[in-house]
mmCIF file of C-alpha atoms in Angstrom:
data_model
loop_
_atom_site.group_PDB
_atom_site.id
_atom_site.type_symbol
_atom_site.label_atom_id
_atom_site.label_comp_id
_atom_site.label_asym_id
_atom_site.label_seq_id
_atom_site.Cartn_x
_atom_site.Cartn_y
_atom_site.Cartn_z
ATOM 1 C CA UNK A 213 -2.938 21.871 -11.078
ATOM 2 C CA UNK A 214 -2.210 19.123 -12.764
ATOM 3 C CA UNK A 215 -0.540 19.789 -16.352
ATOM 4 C CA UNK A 216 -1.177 17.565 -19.859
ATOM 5 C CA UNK A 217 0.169 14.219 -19.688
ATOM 6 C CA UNK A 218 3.441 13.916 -21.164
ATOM 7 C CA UNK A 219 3.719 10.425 -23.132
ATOM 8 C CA UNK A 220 0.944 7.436 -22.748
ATOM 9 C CA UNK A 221 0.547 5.438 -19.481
ATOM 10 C CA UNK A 222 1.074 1.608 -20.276
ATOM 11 C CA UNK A 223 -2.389 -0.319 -18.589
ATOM 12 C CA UNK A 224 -2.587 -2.251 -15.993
ATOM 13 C CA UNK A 225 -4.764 -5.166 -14.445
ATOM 14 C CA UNK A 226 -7.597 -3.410 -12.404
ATOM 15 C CA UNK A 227 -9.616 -6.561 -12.336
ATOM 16 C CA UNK A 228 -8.407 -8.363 -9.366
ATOM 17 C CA UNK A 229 -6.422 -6.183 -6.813
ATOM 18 C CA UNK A 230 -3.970 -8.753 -5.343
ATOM 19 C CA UNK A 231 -2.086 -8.297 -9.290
ATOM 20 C CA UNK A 232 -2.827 -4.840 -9.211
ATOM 21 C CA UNK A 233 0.179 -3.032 -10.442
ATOM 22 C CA UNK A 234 0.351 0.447 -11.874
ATOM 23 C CA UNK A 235 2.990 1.548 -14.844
ATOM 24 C CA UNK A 236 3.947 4.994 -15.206
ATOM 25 C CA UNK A 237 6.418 7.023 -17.142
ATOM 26 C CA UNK A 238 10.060 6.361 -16.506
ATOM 27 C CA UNK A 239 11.488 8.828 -13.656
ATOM 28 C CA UNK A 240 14.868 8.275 -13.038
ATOM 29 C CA UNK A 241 16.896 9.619 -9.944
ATOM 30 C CA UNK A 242 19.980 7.645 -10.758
ATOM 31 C CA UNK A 243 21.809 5.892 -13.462
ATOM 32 C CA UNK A 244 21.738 2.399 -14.338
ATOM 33 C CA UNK A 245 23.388 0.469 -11.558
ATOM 34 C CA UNK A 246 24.162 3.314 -9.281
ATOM 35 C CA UNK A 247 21.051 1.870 -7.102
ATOM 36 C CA UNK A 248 20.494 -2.134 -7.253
ATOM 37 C CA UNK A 249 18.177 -3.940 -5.686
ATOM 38 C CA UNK A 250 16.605 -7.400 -5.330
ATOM 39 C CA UNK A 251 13.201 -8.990 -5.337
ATOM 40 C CA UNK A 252 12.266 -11.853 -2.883
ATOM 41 C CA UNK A 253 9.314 -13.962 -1.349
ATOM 42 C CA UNK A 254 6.681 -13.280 -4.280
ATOM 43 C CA UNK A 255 3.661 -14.942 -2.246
ATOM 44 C CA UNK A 256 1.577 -11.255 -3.189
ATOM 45 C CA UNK A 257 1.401 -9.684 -6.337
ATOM 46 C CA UNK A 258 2.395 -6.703 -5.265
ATOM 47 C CA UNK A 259 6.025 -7.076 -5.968
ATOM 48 C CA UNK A 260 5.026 -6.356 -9.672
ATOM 49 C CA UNK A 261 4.083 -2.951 -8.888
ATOM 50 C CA UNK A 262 6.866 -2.345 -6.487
ATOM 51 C CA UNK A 263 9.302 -3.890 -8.486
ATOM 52 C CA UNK A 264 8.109 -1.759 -11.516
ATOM 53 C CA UNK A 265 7.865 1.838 -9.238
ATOM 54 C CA UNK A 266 11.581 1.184 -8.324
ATOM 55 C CA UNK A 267 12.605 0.705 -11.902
ATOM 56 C CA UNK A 268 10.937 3.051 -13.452
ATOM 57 C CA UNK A 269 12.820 5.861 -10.472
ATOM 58 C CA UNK A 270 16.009 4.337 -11.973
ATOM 59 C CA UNK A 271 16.902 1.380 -9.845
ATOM 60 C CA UNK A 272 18.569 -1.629 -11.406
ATOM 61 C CA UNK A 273 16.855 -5.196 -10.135
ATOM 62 C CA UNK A 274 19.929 -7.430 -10.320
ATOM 63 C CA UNK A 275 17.932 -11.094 -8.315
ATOM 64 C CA UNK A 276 14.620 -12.601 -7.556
ATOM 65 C CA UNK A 277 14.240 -15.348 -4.981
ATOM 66 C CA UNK A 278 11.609 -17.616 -4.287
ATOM 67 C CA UNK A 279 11.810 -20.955 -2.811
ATOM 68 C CA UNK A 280 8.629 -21.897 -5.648
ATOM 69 C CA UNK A 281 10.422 -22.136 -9.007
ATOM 70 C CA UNK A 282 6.650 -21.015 -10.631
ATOM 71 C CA UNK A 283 6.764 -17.819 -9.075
ATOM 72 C CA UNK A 284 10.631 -16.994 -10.056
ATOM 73 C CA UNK A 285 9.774 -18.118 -13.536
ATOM 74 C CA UNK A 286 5.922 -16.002 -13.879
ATOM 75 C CA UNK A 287 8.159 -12.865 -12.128
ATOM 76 C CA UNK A 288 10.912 -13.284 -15.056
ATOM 77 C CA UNK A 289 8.649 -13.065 -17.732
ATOM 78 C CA UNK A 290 8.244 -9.177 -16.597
ATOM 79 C CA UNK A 291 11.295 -8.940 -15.574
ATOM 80 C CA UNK A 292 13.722 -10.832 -17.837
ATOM 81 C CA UNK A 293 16.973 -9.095 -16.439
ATOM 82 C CA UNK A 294 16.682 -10.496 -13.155
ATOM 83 C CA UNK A 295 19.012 -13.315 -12.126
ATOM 84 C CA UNK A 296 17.620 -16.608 -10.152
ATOM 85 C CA UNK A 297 19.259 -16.280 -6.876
ATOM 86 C CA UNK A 298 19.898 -20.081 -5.199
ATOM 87 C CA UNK A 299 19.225 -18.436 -1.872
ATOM 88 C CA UNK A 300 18.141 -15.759 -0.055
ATOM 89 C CA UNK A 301 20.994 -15.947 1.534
ATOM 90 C CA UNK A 302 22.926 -15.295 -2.222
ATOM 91 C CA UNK A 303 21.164 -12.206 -2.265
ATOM 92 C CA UNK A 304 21.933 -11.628 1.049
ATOM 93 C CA UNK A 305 25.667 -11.354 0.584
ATOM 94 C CA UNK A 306 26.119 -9.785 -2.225
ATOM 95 C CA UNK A 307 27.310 -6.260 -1.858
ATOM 96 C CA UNK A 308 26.132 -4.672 -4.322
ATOM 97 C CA UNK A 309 22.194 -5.173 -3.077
ATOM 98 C CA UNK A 310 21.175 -1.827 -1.793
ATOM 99 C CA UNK A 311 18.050 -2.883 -1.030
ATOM 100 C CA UNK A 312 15.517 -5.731 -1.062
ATOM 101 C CA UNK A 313 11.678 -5.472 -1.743
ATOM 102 C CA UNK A 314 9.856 -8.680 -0.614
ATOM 103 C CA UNK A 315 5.758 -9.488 -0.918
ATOM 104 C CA UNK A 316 5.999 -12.787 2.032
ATOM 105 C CA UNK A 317 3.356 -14.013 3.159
ATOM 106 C CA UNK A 318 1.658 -11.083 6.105
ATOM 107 C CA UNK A 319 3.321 -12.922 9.017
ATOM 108 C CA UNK A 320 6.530 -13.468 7.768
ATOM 109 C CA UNK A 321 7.103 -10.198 6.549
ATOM 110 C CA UNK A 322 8.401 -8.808 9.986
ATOM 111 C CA UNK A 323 10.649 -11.679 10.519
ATOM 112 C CA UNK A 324 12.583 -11.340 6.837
ATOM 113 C CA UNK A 325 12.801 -7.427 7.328
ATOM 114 C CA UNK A 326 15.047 -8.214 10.447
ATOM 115 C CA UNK A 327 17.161 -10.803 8.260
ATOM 116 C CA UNK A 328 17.535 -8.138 5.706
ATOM 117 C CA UNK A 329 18.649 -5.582 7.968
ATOM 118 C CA UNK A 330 21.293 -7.637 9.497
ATOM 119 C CA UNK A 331 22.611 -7.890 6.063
ATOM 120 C CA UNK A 332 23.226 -4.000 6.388
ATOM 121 C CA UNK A 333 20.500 -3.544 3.181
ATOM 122 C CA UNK A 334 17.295 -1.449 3.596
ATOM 123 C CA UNK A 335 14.056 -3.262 3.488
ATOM 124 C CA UNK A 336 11.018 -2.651 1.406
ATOM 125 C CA UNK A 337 8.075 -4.819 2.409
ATOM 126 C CA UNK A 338 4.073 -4.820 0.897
ATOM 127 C CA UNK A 339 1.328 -3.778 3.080
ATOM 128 C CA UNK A 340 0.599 -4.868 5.852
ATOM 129 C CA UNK A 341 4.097 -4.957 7.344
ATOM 130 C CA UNK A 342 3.102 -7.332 10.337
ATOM 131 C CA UNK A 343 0.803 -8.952 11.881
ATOM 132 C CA UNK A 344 1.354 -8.324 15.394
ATOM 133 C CA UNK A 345 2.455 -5.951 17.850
ATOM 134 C CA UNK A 346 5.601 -7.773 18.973
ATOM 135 C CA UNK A 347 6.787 -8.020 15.225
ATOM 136 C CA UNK A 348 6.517 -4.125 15.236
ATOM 137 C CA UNK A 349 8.179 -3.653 18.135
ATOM 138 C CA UNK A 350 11.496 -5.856 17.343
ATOM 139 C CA UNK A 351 11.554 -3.940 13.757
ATOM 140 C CA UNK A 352 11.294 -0.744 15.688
ATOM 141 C CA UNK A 353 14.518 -2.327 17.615
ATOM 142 C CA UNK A 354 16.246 -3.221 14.352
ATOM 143 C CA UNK A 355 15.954 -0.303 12.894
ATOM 144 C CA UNK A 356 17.610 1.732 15.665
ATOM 145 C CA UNK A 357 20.275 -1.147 15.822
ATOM 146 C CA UNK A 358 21.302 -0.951 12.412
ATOM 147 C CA UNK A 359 19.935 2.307 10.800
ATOM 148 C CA UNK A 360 18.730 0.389 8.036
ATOM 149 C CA UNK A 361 15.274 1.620 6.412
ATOM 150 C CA UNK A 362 12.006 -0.296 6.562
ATOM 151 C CA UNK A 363 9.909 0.710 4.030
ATOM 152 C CA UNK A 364 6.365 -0.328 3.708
ATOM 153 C CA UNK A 365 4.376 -0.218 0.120
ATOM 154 C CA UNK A 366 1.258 1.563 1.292
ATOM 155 C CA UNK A 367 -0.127 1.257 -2.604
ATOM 156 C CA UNK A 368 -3.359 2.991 -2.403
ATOM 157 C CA UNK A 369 -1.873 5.840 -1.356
ATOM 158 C CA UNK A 370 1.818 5.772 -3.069
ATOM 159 C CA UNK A 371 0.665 4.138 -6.293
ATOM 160 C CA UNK A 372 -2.747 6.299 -7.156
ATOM 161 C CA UNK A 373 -2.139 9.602 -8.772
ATOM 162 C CA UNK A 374 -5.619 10.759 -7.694
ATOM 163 C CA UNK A 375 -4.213 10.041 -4.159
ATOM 164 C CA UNK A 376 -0.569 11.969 -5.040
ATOM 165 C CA UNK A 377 -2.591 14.863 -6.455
ATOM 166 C CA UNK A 378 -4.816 15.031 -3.244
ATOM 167 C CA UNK A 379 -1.984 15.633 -0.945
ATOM 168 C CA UNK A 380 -0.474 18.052 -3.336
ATOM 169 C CA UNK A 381 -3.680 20.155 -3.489
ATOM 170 C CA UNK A 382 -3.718 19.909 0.300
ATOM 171 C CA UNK A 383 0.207 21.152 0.939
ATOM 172 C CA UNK A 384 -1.103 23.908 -1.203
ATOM 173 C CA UNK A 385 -4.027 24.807 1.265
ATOM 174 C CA UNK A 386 -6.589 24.121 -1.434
ATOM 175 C CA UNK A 387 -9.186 22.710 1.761
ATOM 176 C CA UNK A 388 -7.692 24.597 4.920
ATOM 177 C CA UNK A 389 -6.931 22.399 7.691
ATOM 178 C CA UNK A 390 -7.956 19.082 7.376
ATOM 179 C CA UNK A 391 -10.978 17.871 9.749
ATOM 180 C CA UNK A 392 -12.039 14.394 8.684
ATOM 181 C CA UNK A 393 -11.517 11.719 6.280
ATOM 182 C CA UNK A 394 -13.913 9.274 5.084
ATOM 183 C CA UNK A 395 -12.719 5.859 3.292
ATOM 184 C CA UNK A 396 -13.821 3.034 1.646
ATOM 185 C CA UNK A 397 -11.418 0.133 0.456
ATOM 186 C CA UNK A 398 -13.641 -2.415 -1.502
ATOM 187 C CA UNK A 399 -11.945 -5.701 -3.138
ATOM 188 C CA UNK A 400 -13.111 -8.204 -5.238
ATOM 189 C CA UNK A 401 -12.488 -11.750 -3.456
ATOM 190 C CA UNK A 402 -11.556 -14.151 -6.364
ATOM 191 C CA UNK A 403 -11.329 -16.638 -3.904
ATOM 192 C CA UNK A 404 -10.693 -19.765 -5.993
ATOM 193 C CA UNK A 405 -7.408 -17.716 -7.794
ATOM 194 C CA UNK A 406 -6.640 -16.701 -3.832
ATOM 195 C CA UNK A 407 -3.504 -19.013 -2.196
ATOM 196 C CA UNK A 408 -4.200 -21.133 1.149
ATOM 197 C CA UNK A 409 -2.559 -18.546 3.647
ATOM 198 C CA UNK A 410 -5.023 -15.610 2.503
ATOM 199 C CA UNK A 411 -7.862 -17.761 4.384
ATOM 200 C CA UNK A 412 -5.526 -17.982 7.624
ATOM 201 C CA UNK A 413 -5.986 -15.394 10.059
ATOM 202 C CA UNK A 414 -2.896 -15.927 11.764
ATOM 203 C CA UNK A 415 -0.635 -15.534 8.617
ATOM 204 C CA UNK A 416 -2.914 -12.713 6.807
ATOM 205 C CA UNK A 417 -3.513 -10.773 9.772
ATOM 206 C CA UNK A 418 -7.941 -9.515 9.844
ATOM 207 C CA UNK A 419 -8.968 -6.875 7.584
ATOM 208 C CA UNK A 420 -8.293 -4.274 9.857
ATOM 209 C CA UNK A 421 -4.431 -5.454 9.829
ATOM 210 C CA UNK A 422 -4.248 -6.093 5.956
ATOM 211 C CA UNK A 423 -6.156 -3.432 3.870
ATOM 212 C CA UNK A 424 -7.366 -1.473 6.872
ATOM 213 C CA UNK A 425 -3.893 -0.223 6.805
ATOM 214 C CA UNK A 426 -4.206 1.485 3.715
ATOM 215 C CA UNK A 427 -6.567 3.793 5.300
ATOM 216 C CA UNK A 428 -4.667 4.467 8.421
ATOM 217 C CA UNK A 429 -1.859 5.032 6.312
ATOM 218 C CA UNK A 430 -4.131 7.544 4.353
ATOM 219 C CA UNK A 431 -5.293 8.996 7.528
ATOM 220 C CA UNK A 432 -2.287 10.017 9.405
ATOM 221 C CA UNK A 433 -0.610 11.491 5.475
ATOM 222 C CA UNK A 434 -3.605 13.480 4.915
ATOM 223 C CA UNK A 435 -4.505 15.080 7.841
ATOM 224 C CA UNK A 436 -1.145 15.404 9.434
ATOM 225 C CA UNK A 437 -1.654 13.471 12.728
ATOM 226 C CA UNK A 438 1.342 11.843 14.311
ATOM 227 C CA UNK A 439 -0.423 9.755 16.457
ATOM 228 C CA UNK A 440 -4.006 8.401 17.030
ATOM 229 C CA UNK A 441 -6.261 6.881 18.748
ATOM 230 C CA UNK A 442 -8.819 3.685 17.729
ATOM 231 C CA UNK A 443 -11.861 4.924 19.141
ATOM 232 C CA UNK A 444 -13.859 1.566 18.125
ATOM 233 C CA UNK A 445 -13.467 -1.149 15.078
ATOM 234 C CA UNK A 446 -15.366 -3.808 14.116
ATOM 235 C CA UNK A 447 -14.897 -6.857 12.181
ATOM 236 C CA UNK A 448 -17.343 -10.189 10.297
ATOM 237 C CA UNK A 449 -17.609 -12.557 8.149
ATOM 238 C CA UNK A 450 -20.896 -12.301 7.012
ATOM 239 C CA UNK A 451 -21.089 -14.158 4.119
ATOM 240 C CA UNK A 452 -18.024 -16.518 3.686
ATOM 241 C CA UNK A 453 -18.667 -19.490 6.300
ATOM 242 C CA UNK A 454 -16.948 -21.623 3.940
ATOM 243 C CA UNK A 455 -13.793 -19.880 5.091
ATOM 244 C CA UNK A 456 -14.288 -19.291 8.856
ATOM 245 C CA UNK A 457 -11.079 -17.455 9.263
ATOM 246 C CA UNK A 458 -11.807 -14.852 6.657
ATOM 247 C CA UNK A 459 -12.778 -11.435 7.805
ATOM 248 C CA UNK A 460 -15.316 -10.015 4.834
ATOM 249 C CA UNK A 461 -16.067 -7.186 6.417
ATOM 250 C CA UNK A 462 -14.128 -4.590 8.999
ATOM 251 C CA UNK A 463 -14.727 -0.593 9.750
ATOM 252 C CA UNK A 464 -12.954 1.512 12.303
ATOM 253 C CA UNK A 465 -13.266 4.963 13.503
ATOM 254 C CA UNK A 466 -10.211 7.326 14.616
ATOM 255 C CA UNK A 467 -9.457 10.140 16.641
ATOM 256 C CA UNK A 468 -6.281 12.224 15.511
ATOM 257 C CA UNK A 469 -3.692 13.908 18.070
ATOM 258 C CA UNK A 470 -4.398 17.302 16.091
ATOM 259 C CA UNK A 471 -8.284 16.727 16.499
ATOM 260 C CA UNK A 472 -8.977 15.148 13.056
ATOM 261 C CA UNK A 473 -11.322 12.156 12.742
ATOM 262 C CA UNK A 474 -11.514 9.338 10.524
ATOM 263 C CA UNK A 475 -13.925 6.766 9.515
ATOM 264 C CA UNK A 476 -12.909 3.684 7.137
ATOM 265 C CA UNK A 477 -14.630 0.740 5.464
ATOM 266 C CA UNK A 478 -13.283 -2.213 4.033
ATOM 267 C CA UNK A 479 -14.467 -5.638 2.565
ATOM 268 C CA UNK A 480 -14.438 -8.550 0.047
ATOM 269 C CA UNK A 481 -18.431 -7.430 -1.318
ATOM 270 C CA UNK A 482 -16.678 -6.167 -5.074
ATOM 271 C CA UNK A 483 -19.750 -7.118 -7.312
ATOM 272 C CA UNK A 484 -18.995 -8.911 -10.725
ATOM 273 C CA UNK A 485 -20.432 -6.341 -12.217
ATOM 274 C CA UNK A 486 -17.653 -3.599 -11.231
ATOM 275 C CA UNK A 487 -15.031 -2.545 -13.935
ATOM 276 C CA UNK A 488 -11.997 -2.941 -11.854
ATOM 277 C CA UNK A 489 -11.354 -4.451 -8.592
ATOM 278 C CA UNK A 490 -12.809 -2.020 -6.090
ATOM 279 C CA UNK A 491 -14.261 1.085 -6.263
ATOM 280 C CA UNK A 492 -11.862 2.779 -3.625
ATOM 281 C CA UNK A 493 -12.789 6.350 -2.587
ATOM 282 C CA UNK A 494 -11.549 8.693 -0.364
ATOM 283 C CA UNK A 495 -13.292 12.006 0.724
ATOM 284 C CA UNK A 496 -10.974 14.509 2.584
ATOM 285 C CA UNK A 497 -13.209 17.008 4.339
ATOM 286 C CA UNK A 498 -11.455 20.590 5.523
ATOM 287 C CA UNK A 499 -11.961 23.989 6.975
ATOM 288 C CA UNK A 500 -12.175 25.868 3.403
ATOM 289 C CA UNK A 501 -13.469 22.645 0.864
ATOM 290 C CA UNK A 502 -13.801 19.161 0.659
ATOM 291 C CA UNK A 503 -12.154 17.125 -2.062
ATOM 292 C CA UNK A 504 -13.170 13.553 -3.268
ATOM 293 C CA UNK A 505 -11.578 11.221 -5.092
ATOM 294 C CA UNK A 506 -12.510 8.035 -7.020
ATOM 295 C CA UNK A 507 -9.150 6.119 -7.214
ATOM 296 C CA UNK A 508 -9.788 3.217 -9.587
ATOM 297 C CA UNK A 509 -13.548 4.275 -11.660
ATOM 298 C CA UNK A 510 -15.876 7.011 -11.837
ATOM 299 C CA UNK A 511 -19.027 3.937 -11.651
ATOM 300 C CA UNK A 512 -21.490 4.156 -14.778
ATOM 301 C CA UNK A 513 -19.654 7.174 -16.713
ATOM 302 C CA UNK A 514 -15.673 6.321 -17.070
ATOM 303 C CA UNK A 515 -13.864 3.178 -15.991
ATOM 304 C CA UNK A 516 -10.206 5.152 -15.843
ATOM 305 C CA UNK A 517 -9.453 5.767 -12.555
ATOM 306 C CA UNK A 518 -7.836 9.035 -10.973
ATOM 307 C CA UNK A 519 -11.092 11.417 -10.584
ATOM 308 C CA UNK A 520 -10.251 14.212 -7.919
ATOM 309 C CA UNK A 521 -13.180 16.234 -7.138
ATOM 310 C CA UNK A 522 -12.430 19.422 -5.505
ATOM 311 C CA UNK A 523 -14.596 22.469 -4.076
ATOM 312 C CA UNK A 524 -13.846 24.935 -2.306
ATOM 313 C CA UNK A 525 -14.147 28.922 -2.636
ATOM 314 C CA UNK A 526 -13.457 28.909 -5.930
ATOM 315 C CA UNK A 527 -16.092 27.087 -7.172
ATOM 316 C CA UNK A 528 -16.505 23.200 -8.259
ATOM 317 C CA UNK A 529 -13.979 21.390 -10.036
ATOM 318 C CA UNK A 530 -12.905 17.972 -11.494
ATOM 319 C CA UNK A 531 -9.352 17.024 -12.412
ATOM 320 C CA UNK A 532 -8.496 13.494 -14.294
ATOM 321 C CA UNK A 533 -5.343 12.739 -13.758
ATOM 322 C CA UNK A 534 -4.472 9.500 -15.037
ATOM 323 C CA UNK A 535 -0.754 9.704 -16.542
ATOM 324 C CA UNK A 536 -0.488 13.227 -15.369
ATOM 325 C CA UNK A 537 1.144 13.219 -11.731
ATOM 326 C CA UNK A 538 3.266 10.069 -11.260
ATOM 327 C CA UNK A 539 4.858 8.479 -8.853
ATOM 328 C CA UNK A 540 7.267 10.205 -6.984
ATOM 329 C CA UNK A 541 7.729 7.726 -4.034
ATOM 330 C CA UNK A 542 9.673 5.072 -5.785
ATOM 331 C CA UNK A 543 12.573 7.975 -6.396
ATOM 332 C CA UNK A 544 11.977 9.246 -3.197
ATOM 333 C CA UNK A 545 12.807 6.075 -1.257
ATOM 334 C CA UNK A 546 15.880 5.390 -3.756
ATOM 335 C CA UNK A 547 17.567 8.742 -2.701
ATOM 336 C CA UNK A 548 16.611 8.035 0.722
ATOM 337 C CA UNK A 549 18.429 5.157 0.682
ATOM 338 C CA UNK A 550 21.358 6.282 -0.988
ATOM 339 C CA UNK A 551 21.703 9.815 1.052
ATOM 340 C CA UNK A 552 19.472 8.669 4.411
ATOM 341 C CA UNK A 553 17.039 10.549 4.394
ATOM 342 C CA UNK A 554 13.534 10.455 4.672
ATOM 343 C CA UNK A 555 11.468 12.282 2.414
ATOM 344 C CA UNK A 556 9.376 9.832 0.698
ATOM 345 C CA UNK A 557 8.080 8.406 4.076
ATOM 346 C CA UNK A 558 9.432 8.901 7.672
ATOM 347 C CA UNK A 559 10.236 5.475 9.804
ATOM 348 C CA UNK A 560 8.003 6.598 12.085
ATOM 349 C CA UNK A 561 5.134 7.348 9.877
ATOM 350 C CA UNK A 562 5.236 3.854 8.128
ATOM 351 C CA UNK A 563 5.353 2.054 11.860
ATOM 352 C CA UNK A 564 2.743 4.509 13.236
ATOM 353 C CA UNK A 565 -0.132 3.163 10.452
ATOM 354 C CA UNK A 566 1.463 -0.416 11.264
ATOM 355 C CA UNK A 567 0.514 -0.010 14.899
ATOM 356 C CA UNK A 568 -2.667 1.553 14.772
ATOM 357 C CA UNK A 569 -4.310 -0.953 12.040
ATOM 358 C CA UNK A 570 -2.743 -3.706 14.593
ATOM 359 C CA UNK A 571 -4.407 -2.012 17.386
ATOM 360 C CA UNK A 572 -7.901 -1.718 15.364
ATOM 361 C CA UNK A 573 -7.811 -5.474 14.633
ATOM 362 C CA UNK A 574 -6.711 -6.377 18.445
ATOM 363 C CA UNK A 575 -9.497 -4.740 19.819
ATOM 364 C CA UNK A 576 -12.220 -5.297 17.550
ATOM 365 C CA UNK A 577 -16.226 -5.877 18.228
ATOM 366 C CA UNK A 578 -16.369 -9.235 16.429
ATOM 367 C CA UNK A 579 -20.143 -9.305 15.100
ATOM 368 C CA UNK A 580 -22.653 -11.733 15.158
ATOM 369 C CA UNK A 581 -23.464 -12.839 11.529
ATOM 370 C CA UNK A 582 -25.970 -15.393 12.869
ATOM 371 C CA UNK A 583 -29.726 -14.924 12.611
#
């Protein structure tokens, strides 16, 4: 069980989920500069929160790049002690770059992994990690090429304690074998703060391929499936005709290769009236308990996030763990790295929840929104 939290948690913005970008206490695996690392293509802001995960494990950020001088300048007020690079390329060729974590723009994320790896660094890339099959497949090919990593920032997942403390109570047996997962990904829109590409299907993806992959990702930890199958997925845009190429609305329902099922919402329908950007929960059903967890508010009775809900044969019982778990991928991937392993998150894993969410979106029902 979780034990008291040891030193205060810094905030964080929970109002809009593209800036989202947890802070917890320092872990380090390594010493200052044993482990640098760069930042480049800040089109999502998501770097912030994997640029801050791999610092706080330890890692020293030596660059940032981006071609928009806004975004290098907004990223240095954070983080001061990065250096402008002129070039990717600069960043590229320095050896002393373990390591590059990059937030492109959804369909350019594949292409700069294989860039990266040909530079003989490991590559750490936001969610979703492409946007099509073919992408996948030639990163698959890098990767055995050059044995370079390519890591992918599942957040919900990697970056939620209540999610952290859900697998641990499940490695422990606290809910038998897993059966089924139910999840639902809600995100505020904020379309007018939202950039041009994130209304571009082509460059974002669908839902399915962008935060559908959270709950893949979720899916295949959780229940301990290697592979799947997308039994049926559907996708709209109910109520966004102003931008005909969003996707509002997407749900998808999985089969696992041990037997376990999933089901999985997600959409843009965040009321104005929520705390924080989405009320994300996950419920985790098993032979011996259930457990349920409310990532980011417990709606109407506590805005912090982090509720795990657990029963089983011991009775009913609620853990809050905000500040009280951490995040042990960041120092996972960092040792990784260094000693190539893969404890933090298997290549095959992080490709696996790649390909199914791009197999959901492929072959999903399109509804008619039309009366």
């Amino acid at each position: 069980m979780p034990s008291e939290a040891n030193g205060q948690v810094e905030s964080f913005q929970t109002s809009d989920g593209m800036n989202y970008a947890p802070k917890g206490r320092p872990n380090q695996v390594v010493q200052a500069g044993e482990f640098i690392f760069a930042a480049a293509a800040l089109d999502h802001g998501h770097i912030y929160g994997m640029t801050g995960g791999l610092i706080e494990a330890g890692a020293t950020l030596k660059w940032v790049y981006d071609p928009d001088p806004a975004k290098v300048q907004a990223f240095l007020k954070s983080y001061p002690q990065a250096a402008p690079a002129d070039s990717l390329e600069q960043i590229l060729q320095d050896p002393e770059v373990r390591l590059v974590a990059s937030a492109a723009i959804p369909s350019e994320r594949g292409p700069l992994g294989l860039r990266v790896m040909d530079a003989g660094k490991d590559y750490f890339t936001d969610k979703a990690p492409f946007t099509s099959l073919e992408q996948l497949e030639a990163a698959r090919r890098k990767v055995q090429e050059t044995g370079r990593k390519y890591a992918v920032y599942y957040s919900e997942r990697l970056h939620v304690e209540s999610a952290v403390y859900a697998g641990q109570l499940i490695q422990q047996g606290a809910i038998g074998r897993v059966l089924q997962i139910t999840g639902f990904g809600p995100h505020r829109l904020n379309a007018p703060s939202r950039p041009s590409w994130f209304f571009e299907k082509e460059k974002y993806g669908g839902i399915l391929c962008d935060i559908g992959s959270h709950q893949i990702e979720q899916f295949l930890f959780y229940s301990g499936c290697k592979d799947a199958e997308v039994v049926h997925s559907k996708v709209a845009n109910y109520n966004h005709a102003e931008y005909p190429e969003l996707e509002d609305y997407g749900d998808a329902t999985l089969v696992g290769d041990n037997g376990a099922t999933q089901y999985f919402r997600v959409d843009w329908f965040t009321p104005d009236g929520l705390s924080t950007w989405g009320d994300g929960r996950t419920f985790i059903m098993g032979t011996d308990g259930y457990i349920e967890l409310r990532k980011y508010t417990d709606i109407a009775r506590d805005r912090q996030g982090d509720h795990v809900y657990l029963v089983n044969k011991d009775g009913e019982q609620h853990f809050s763990v905000r500040g009280q778990i951490g995040f042990p991928y960041f120092g996972e991937l960092i040792l990784d790295c260094i000693h190539r392993t893969e404890h933090a998150m298997t290549q095959e894993h992080a490709f696996k929840a790649a390909e199914l969410c791009l197999k959901a979106q492929n072959q999903a029902l399109h509804l008619t929104t039309s009366l």
